[in-house]
PDB file of C-alpha atoms in Angstrom:
ATOM      1  CA  MET A   1     -49.219 123.347  -5.417  1.00 38.00           C
ATOM      2  CA  VAL A   2     -52.406 125.317  -4.740  1.00 45.00           C
ATOM      3  CA  LYS A   3     -56.112 125.215  -5.632  1.00 48.00           C
ATOM      4  CA  ALA A   4     -58.903 127.828  -5.414  1.00 53.00           C
ATOM      5  CA  ARG A   5     -62.405 127.452  -3.902  1.00 55.00           C
ATOM      6  CA  ASP A   6     -65.402 129.709  -4.554  1.00 55.00           C
ATOM      7  CA  LYS A   7     -67.988 130.946  -1.999  1.00 56.00           C
ATOM      8  CA  SER A   8     -71.000 129.037  -3.390  1.00 58.00           C
ATOM      9  CA  ALA A   9     -72.920 126.463  -1.385  1.00 63.00           C
ATOM     10  CA  ASN A  10     -71.020 123.706  -3.173  1.00 64.00           C
ATOM     11  CA  PHE A  11     -67.581 125.225  -2.506  1.00 58.00           C
ATOM     12  CA  ASN A  12     -66.498 124.444  -6.048  1.00 65.00           C
ATOM     13  CA  GLU A  13     -62.789 123.857  -6.380  1.00 63.00           C
ATOM     14  CA  THR A  14     -60.317 124.196  -9.215  1.00 65.00           C
ATOM     15  CA  ALA A  15     -57.779 121.528 -10.084  1.00 61.00           C
ATOM     16  CA  TRP A  16     -54.423 121.597  -8.375  1.00 54.00           C
ATOM     17  CA  SER A  17     -51.925 123.966  -9.902  1.00 50.00           C
ATOM     18  CA  GLY A  18     -48.587 122.785 -11.161  1.00 48.00           C
ATOM     19  CA  PRO A  19     -45.624 122.657  -8.748  1.00 46.00           C
ATOM     20  CA  ALA A  20     -43.714 125.908  -8.347  1.00 43.00           C
ATOM     21  CA  THR A  21     -41.027 127.383  -6.173  1.00 38.00           C
ATOM     22  CA  ASN A  22     -40.253 130.952  -5.233  1.00 38.00           C
ATOM     23  CA  ILE A  23     -37.332 132.787  -3.636  1.00 42.00           C
ATOM     24  CA  ALA A  24     -38.086 136.112  -2.002  1.00 47.00           C
ATOM     25  CA  ASP A  25     -36.509 139.145  -3.627  1.00 61.00           C
ATOM     26  CA  GLY A  26     -33.211 140.075  -2.080  1.00 79.00           C
ATOM     27  CA  LEU A  27     -32.332 143.359  -0.453  1.00 88.00           C
ATOM     28  CA  ILE A  28     -30.530 145.995  -2.477  1.00 91.00           C
ATOM     29  CA  LEU A  29     -27.314 146.238  -0.492  1.00 90.00           C
ATOM     30  CA  PHE A  30     -25.606 148.635  -2.895  1.00 92.00           C
ATOM     31  CA  TYR A  31     -26.592 150.583  -6.015  1.00 94.00           C
ATOM     32  CA  GLU A  32     -24.485 152.927  -8.127  1.00 95.00           C
ATOM     33  CA  SER A  33     -25.374 154.769 -11.342  1.00 95.00           C
ATOM     34  CA  PHE A  34     -22.271 157.006 -11.239  1.00 96.00           C
ATOM     35  CA  GLU A  35     -24.078 160.362 -11.230  1.00 96.00           C
ATOM     36  CA  LEU A  36     -21.648 162.168  -8.877  1.00 94.00           C
ATOM     37  CA  PRO A  37     -19.677 164.265  -9.364  1.00 95.00           C
ATOM     38  CA  VAL A  38     -21.437 165.732 -12.398  1.00 96.00           C
ATOM     39  CA  VAL A  39     -19.226 165.978 -15.496  1.00 95.00           C
ATOM     40  CA  SER A  40     -19.879 167.345 -18.980  1.00 92.00           C
ATOM     41  CA  SER A  41     -17.845 164.845 -21.034  1.00 90.00           C
ATOM     42  CA  ALA A  42     -15.622 161.787 -20.608  1.00 87.00           C
ATOM     43  CA  THR A  43     -13.355 163.182 -17.907  1.00 86.00           C
ATOM     44  CA  THR A  44      -9.964 161.613 -17.229  1.00 79.00           C
ATOM     45  CA  GLY A  45      -9.166 161.252 -13.563  1.00 77.00           C
ATOM     46  CA  THR A  46     -12.590 162.391 -12.308  1.00 90.00           C
ATOM     47  CA  ASN A  47     -13.410 159.432 -10.102  1.00 89.00           C
ATOM     48  CA  PRO A  48     -16.959 158.589  -9.021  1.00 93.00           C
ATOM     49  CA  ASP A  49     -17.767 159.649  -5.464  1.00 92.00           C
ATOM     50  CA  SER A  50     -16.571 157.103  -2.884  1.00 91.00           C
ATOM     51  CA  TRP A  51     -14.437 155.197  -5.416  1.00 93.00           C
ATOM     52  CA  ASP A  52     -10.636 155.008  -5.581  1.00 90.00           C
ATOM     53  CA  ASP A  53      -8.630 154.736  -8.812  1.00 87.00           C
ATOM     54  CA  LEU A  54      -6.016 152.011  -8.174  1.00 86.00           C
ATOM     55  CA  SER A  55      -4.878 151.701 -11.804  1.00 82.00           C
ATOM     56  CA  THR A  56      -1.268 150.636 -12.275  1.00 73.00           C
ATOM     57  CA  GLY A  57       1.234 150.407 -15.098  1.00 62.00           C
ATOM     58  CA  GLY A  58       2.056 152.792 -17.931  1.00 57.00           C
ATOM     59  CA  ASN A  59      -0.049 155.932 -17.943  1.00 57.00           C
ATOM     60  CA  GLY A  60      -1.793 154.834 -14.762  1.00 56.00           C
ATOM     61  CA  PRO A  61      -3.472 155.808 -12.564  1.00 62.00           C
ATOM     62  CA  SER A  62      -6.059 158.107 -14.175  1.00 70.00           C
ATOM     63  CA  ARG A  63      -7.126 155.316 -16.510  1.00 80.00           C
ATOM     64  CA  ALA A  64     -10.655 155.582 -15.161  1.00 87.00           C
ATOM     65  CA  GLY A  65     -13.218 158.330 -14.800  1.00 90.00           C
ATOM     66  CA  LEU A  66     -16.754 159.501 -15.477  1.00 94.00           C
ATOM     67  CA  GLY A  67     -18.557 160.174 -18.736  1.00 93.00           C
ATOM     68  CA  ASN A  68     -21.719 162.162 -19.374  1.00 95.00           C
ATOM     69  CA  LEU A  69     -23.612 160.229 -22.056  1.00 95.00           C
ATOM     70  CA  THR A  70     -26.317 162.805 -22.826  1.00 93.00           C
ATOM     71  CA  SER A  71     -26.571 163.489 -26.589  1.00 89.00           C
ATOM     72  CA  THR A  72     -24.255 160.582 -27.440  1.00 90.00           C
ATOM     73  CA  GLY A  73     -24.878 157.349 -29.309  1.00 90.00           C
ATOM     74  CA  TYR A  74     -25.158 155.343 -26.084  1.00 92.00           C
ATOM     75  CA  SER A  75     -28.537 153.937 -25.044  1.00 92.00           C
ATOM     76  CA  ASN A  76     -30.245 152.259 -22.072  1.00 93.00           C
ATOM     77  CA  TYR A  77     -28.021 153.772 -19.407  1.00 94.00           C
ATOM     78  CA  LYS A  78     -29.316 155.045 -16.042  1.00 92.00           C
ATOM     79  CA  GLY A  79     -29.318 158.765 -15.292  1.00 94.00           C
ATOM     80  CA  ASN A  80     -26.912 160.842 -17.391  1.00 96.00           C
ATOM     81  CA  GLN A  81     -23.544 159.317 -16.562  1.00 97.00           C
ATOM     82  CA  ALA A  82     -21.545 156.109 -16.393  1.00 96.00           C
ATOM     83  CA  CYS A  83     -18.013 155.276 -15.287  1.00 94.00           C
ATOM     84  CA  TRP A  84     -15.330 154.315 -17.783  1.00 91.00           C
ATOM     85  CA  LEU A  85     -12.074 152.370 -17.747  1.00 88.00           C
ATOM     86  CA  ASN A  86      -9.432 152.411 -20.468  1.00 82.00           C
ATOM     87  CA  VAL A  87      -6.634 149.910 -21.159  1.00 73.00           C
ATOM     88  CA  TYR A  88      -3.323 151.359 -22.326  1.00 65.00           C
ATOM     89  CA  ASN A  89      -0.234 149.528 -21.022  1.00 59.00           C
ATOM     90  CA  SER A  90      -1.988 149.552 -17.669  1.00 67.00           C
ATOM     91  CA  THR A  91      -4.602 147.832 -15.558  1.00 76.00           C
ATOM     92  CA  PRO A  92      -7.532 150.182 -14.921  1.00 81.00           C
ATOM     93  CA  VAL A  93      -9.109 149.462 -11.539  1.00 88.00           C
ATOM     94  CA  LEU A  94     -11.796 151.271  -9.520  1.00 91.00           C
ATOM     95  CA  VAL A  95     -12.573 150.106  -5.973  1.00 93.00           C
ATOM     96  CA  THR A  96     -15.231 151.270  -3.540  1.00 93.00           C
ATOM     97  CA  THR A  97     -13.810 153.076  -0.538  1.00 85.00           C
ATOM     98  CA  THR A  98     -14.009 151.469   2.898  1.00 64.00           C
ATOM     99  CA  ASN A  99     -16.969 153.559   4.044  1.00 58.00           C
ATOM    100  CA  ASN A 100     -19.021 152.922   0.914  1.00 64.00           C
ATOM    101  CA  LEU A 101     -20.593 149.492   1.447  1.00 77.00           C
ATOM    102  CA  ASP A 102     -20.355 149.270   5.254  1.00 78.00           C
ATOM    103  CA  LEU A 103     -21.196 145.555   5.105  1.00 81.00           C
ATOM    104  CA  ASP A 104     -19.509 142.297   6.021  1.00 84.00           C
ATOM    105  CA  LEU A 105     -19.776 139.037   4.083  1.00 84.00           C
ATOM    106  CA  GLU A 106     -22.177 136.921   6.141  1.00 83.00           C
ATOM    107  CA  PRO A 107     -22.249 133.095   6.108  1.00 87.00           C
ATOM    108  CA  GLY A 108     -25.506 131.688   4.772  1.00 89.00           C
ATOM    109  CA  GLY A 109     -26.059 134.653   2.449  1.00 89.00           C
ATOM    110  CA  ILE A 110     -26.837 134.698  -1.277  1.00 93.00           C
ATOM    111  CA  TYR A 111     -25.160 137.618  -3.056  1.00 93.00           C
ATOM    112  CA  THR A 112     -25.768 138.662  -6.667  1.00 96.00           C
ATOM    113  CA  LEU A 113     -23.683 141.281  -8.488  1.00 97.00           C
ATOM    114  CA  ILE A 114     -25.166 142.852 -11.646  1.00 97.00           C
ATOM    115  CA  PHE A 115     -24.076 145.640 -13.988  1.00 97.00           C
ATOM    116  CA  ASN A 116     -24.498 146.815 -17.589  1.00 97.00           C
ATOM    117  CA  GLY A 117     -21.581 147.409 -19.931  1.00 94.00           C
ATOM    118  CA  ALA A 118     -20.832 149.236 -23.184  1.00 92.00           C
ATOM    119  CA  GLU A 119     -17.787 150.403 -25.135  1.00 86.00           C
ATOM    120  CA  SER A 120     -16.973 153.404 -27.284  1.00 79.00           C
ATOM    121  CA  ALA A 121     -15.852 151.459 -30.377  1.00 69.00           C
ATOM    122  CA  ASN A 122     -17.060 148.268 -32.020  1.00 63.00           C
ATOM    123  CA  ASN A 123     -13.775 146.403 -31.692  1.00 63.00           C
ATOM    124  CA  GLY A 124     -15.339 143.565 -29.712  1.00 60.00           C
ATOM    125  CA  SER A 125     -12.271 143.043 -27.539  1.00 75.00           C
ATOM    126  CA  TYR A 126     -13.194 144.574 -24.175  1.00 82.00           C
ATOM    127  CA  VAL A 127     -14.137 142.374 -21.240  1.00 89.00           C
ATOM    128  CA  LEU A 128     -15.563 144.236 -18.242  1.00 93.00           C
ATOM    129  CA  TYR A 129     -15.334 142.695 -14.775  1.00 95.00           C
ATOM    130  CA  GLY A 130     -16.990 143.395 -11.447  1.00 97.00           C
ATOM    131  CA  ASP A 131     -15.425 141.609  -8.465  1.00 97.00           C
ATOM    132  CA  LEU A 132     -17.166 141.213  -5.127  1.00 95.00           C
ATOM    133  CA  MET A 133     -14.353 141.432  -2.595  1.00 92.00           C
ATOM    134  CA  ALA A 134     -14.335 140.393   1.067  1.00 90.00           C
ATOM    135  CA  GLY A 135     -11.193 141.805   2.569  1.00 89.00           C
ATOM    136  CA  THR A 136      -8.507 140.932  -0.004  1.00 90.00           C
ATOM    137  CA  ASN A 137     -10.380 137.858  -1.270  1.00 92.00           C
ATOM    138  CA  VAL A 138     -12.291 137.720  -4.565  1.00 94.00           C
ATOM    139  CA  VAL A 139     -15.570 136.060  -3.606  1.00 93.00           C
ATOM    140  CA  MET A 140     -17.266 136.229  -6.996  1.00 95.00           C
ATOM    141  CA  THR A 141     -16.809 137.868 -10.417  1.00 97.00           C
ATOM    142  CA  ALA A 142     -19.401 139.028 -12.951  1.00 98.00           C
ATOM    143  CA  SER A 143     -18.296 139.910 -16.487  1.00 97.00           C
ATOM    144  CA  THR A 144     -19.557 140.949 -19.910  1.00 94.00           C
ATOM    145  CA  ALA A 145     -17.942 141.534 -23.323  1.00 89.00           C
ATOM    146  CA  PRO A 146     -19.834 144.318 -25.152  1.00 85.00           C
ATOM    147  CA  GLY A 147     -18.890 143.111 -28.648  1.00 72.00           C
ATOM    148  CA  SER A 148     -20.163 144.544 -31.931  1.00 63.00           C
ATOM    149  CA  THR A 149     -23.318 146.212 -30.531  1.00 64.00           C
ATOM    150  CA  SER A 150     -21.157 148.068 -28.115  1.00 80.00           C
ATOM    151  CA  GLN A 151     -23.079 151.244 -27.225  1.00 89.00           C
ATOM    152  CA  ASP A 152     -26.335 149.652 -26.020  1.00 91.00           C
ATOM    153  CA  PHE A 153     -26.055 149.064 -22.270  1.00 93.00           C
ATOM    154  CA  GLY A 154     -29.277 147.060 -22.326  1.00 92.00           C
ATOM    155  CA  LEU A 155     -27.682 144.306 -24.417  1.00 90.00           C
ATOM    156  CA  HIS A 156     -24.704 143.700 -22.150  1.00 92.00           C
ATOM    157  CA  THR A 157     -25.593 142.557 -18.630  1.00 95.00           C
ATOM    158  CA  ALA A 158     -23.072 140.964 -16.310  1.00 97.00           C
ATOM    159  CA  SER A 159     -24.499 138.857 -13.486  1.00 97.00           C
ATOM    160  CA  ASN A 160     -23.174 136.288 -11.052  1.00 98.00           C
ATOM    161  CA  THR A 161     -24.307 134.813  -7.729  1.00 96.00           C
ATOM    162  CA  VAL A 162     -22.460 133.277  -4.789  1.00 94.00           C
ATOM    163  CA  VAL A 163     -23.862 131.346  -1.808  1.00 93.00           C
ATOM    164  CA  THR A 164     -21.626 131.861   1.213  1.00 91.00           C
ATOM    165  CA  SER A 165     -20.696 129.523   4.045  1.00 89.00           C
ATOM    166  CA  GLU A 166     -18.273 129.550   6.938  1.00 86.00           C
ATOM    167  CA  ALA A 167     -15.732 128.051   4.531  1.00 85.00           C
ATOM    168  CA  THR A 168     -16.118 130.900   2.019  1.00 86.00           C
ATOM    169  CA  LEU A 169     -12.960 132.971   1.654  1.00 85.00           C
ATOM    170  CA  GLY A 170     -13.407 136.302   3.370  1.00 86.00           C
ATOM    171  CA  VAL A 171     -16.506 135.414   5.389  1.00 86.00           C
ATOM    172  CA  ARG A 172     -17.102 138.076   8.056  1.00 84.00           C
ATOM    173  CA  GLU A 173     -14.701 140.395   6.200  1.00 86.00           C
ATOM    174  CA  PRO A 174     -15.753 143.867   4.973  1.00 87.00           C
ATOM    175  CA  LEU A 175     -17.193 143.959   1.460  1.00 89.00           C
ATOM    176  CA  SER A 176     -16.031 146.071  -1.459  1.00 93.00           C
ATOM    177  CA  ILE A 177     -16.577 146.072  -5.214  1.00 95.00           C
ATOM    178  CA  ARG A 178     -13.745 146.267  -7.742  1.00 95.00           C
ATOM    179  CA  LEU A 179     -14.250 147.212 -11.398  1.00 95.00           C
ATOM    180  CA  ARG A 180     -11.665 146.388 -14.076  1.00 92.00           C
ATOM    181  CA  VAL A 181     -11.285 145.787 -17.817  1.00 89.00           C
ATOM    182  CA  THR A 182      -9.074 143.781 -20.152  1.00 85.00           C
ATOM    183  CA  GLY A 183      -8.534 144.166 -23.890  1.00 80.00           C
ATOM    184  CA  GLY A 184      -9.490 147.171 -25.967  1.00 73.00           C
ATOM    185  CA  VAL A 185      -7.386 149.766 -27.740  1.00 70.00           C
ATOM    186  CA  TRP A 186      -5.887 153.147 -26.900  1.00 69.00           C
ATOM    187  CA  ASN A 187      -8.374 155.998 -26.399  1.00 69.00           C
ATOM    188  CA  HIS A 188     -11.472 153.808 -26.413  1.00 77.00           C
ATOM    189  CA  GLN A 189     -13.444 153.799 -23.182  1.00 81.00           C
ATOM    190  CA  ALA A 190     -15.261 150.775 -21.752  1.00 88.00           C
ATOM    191  CA  TYR A 191     -18.285 151.874 -19.704  1.00 93.00           C
ATOM    192  CA  ILE A 192     -20.093 150.409 -16.689  1.00 96.00           C
ATOM    193  CA  ASP A 193     -23.462 151.546 -15.342  1.00 97.00           C
ATOM    194  CA  ASN A 194     -26.373 150.420 -13.165  1.00 96.00           C
ATOM    195  CA  LEU A 195     -24.181 148.490 -10.714  1.00 96.00           C
ATOM    196  CA  THR A 196     -26.249 146.581  -8.147  1.00 96.00           C
ATOM    197  CA  LEU A 197     -25.421 144.224  -5.290  1.00 95.00           C
ATOM    198  CA  ILE A 198     -28.391 142.178  -4.073  1.00 94.00           C
ATOM    199  CA  GLY A 199     -28.330 140.009  -0.972  1.00 91.00           C
ATOM    200  CA  ILE A 200     -30.617 137.404   0.554  1.00 89.00           C
ATOM    201  CA  LEU A 201     -29.212 137.414   4.062  1.00 79.00           C
ATOM    202  CA  PRO A 202     -29.736 135.043   7.001  1.00 75.00           C
ATOM    203  CA  PRO A 203     -31.535 136.294  10.154  1.00 70.00           C
ATOM    204  CA  PRO A 204     -31.238 138.732  11.737  1.00 64.00           C
ATOM    205  CA  TYR A 205     -29.675 140.525   8.757  1.00 57.00           C
ATOM    206  CA  GLY A 206     -32.467 139.590   6.389  1.00 50.00           C
ATOM    207  CA  THR A 207     -34.876 141.780   8.325  1.00 43.00           C
ATOM    208  CA  VAL A 208     -32.767 144.926   7.899  1.00 41.00           C
ATOM    209  CA  ILE A 209     -32.690 146.993   4.706  1.00 41.00           C
ATOM    210  CA  ARG A 210     -29.336 148.698   4.158  1.00 41.00           C
ATOM    211  CA  ILE A 211     -29.033 150.925   1.123  1.00 39.00           C
ATOM    212  CA  LYS A 212     -26.182 153.198   0.134  1.00 38.00           C
TER     213      LYS A 212
END
């Protein structure tokens, strides 16, 4: 709680404020808006820079790629492009390459993964997932189901937070991010954009800003 005092001879004071708490903004550890390489349409097999397509099953890999959304019905995306994943007898998966994050999962950290989602058709069946990985361990998953208002990225935000400890699976293991999708129908793309990993890290890491 706080109060204010003026500079008059009487040093007049306000009443005490109400109780409040505050957590300092975290560092942006990773941000991706999928602008490279530049494509002119929804391009099969054109992976975002520093991402690997690990899709498996029928007609996989190449069940992921990049789409240029300029002059389309999509709204509230960042830049001109987003990445897409498409289910068709397969499991579409994109994973950051080992040199992309260049971070380890630190004990005592607070990590938040956020992204926006959309889909190309209003079938309401897609679920988009972002997994924060430490080594081979899934530390935390954020997800969103675009639903009937599918083409507005601003309406579909996935967000999740994990607080790490020495007991957390994968602590001190290198971090990566995995994107995947379930549901949907043939030839309909599910899109992800504005992917952000935020961290509130313990000293000395909290004093260092590391951005992709």
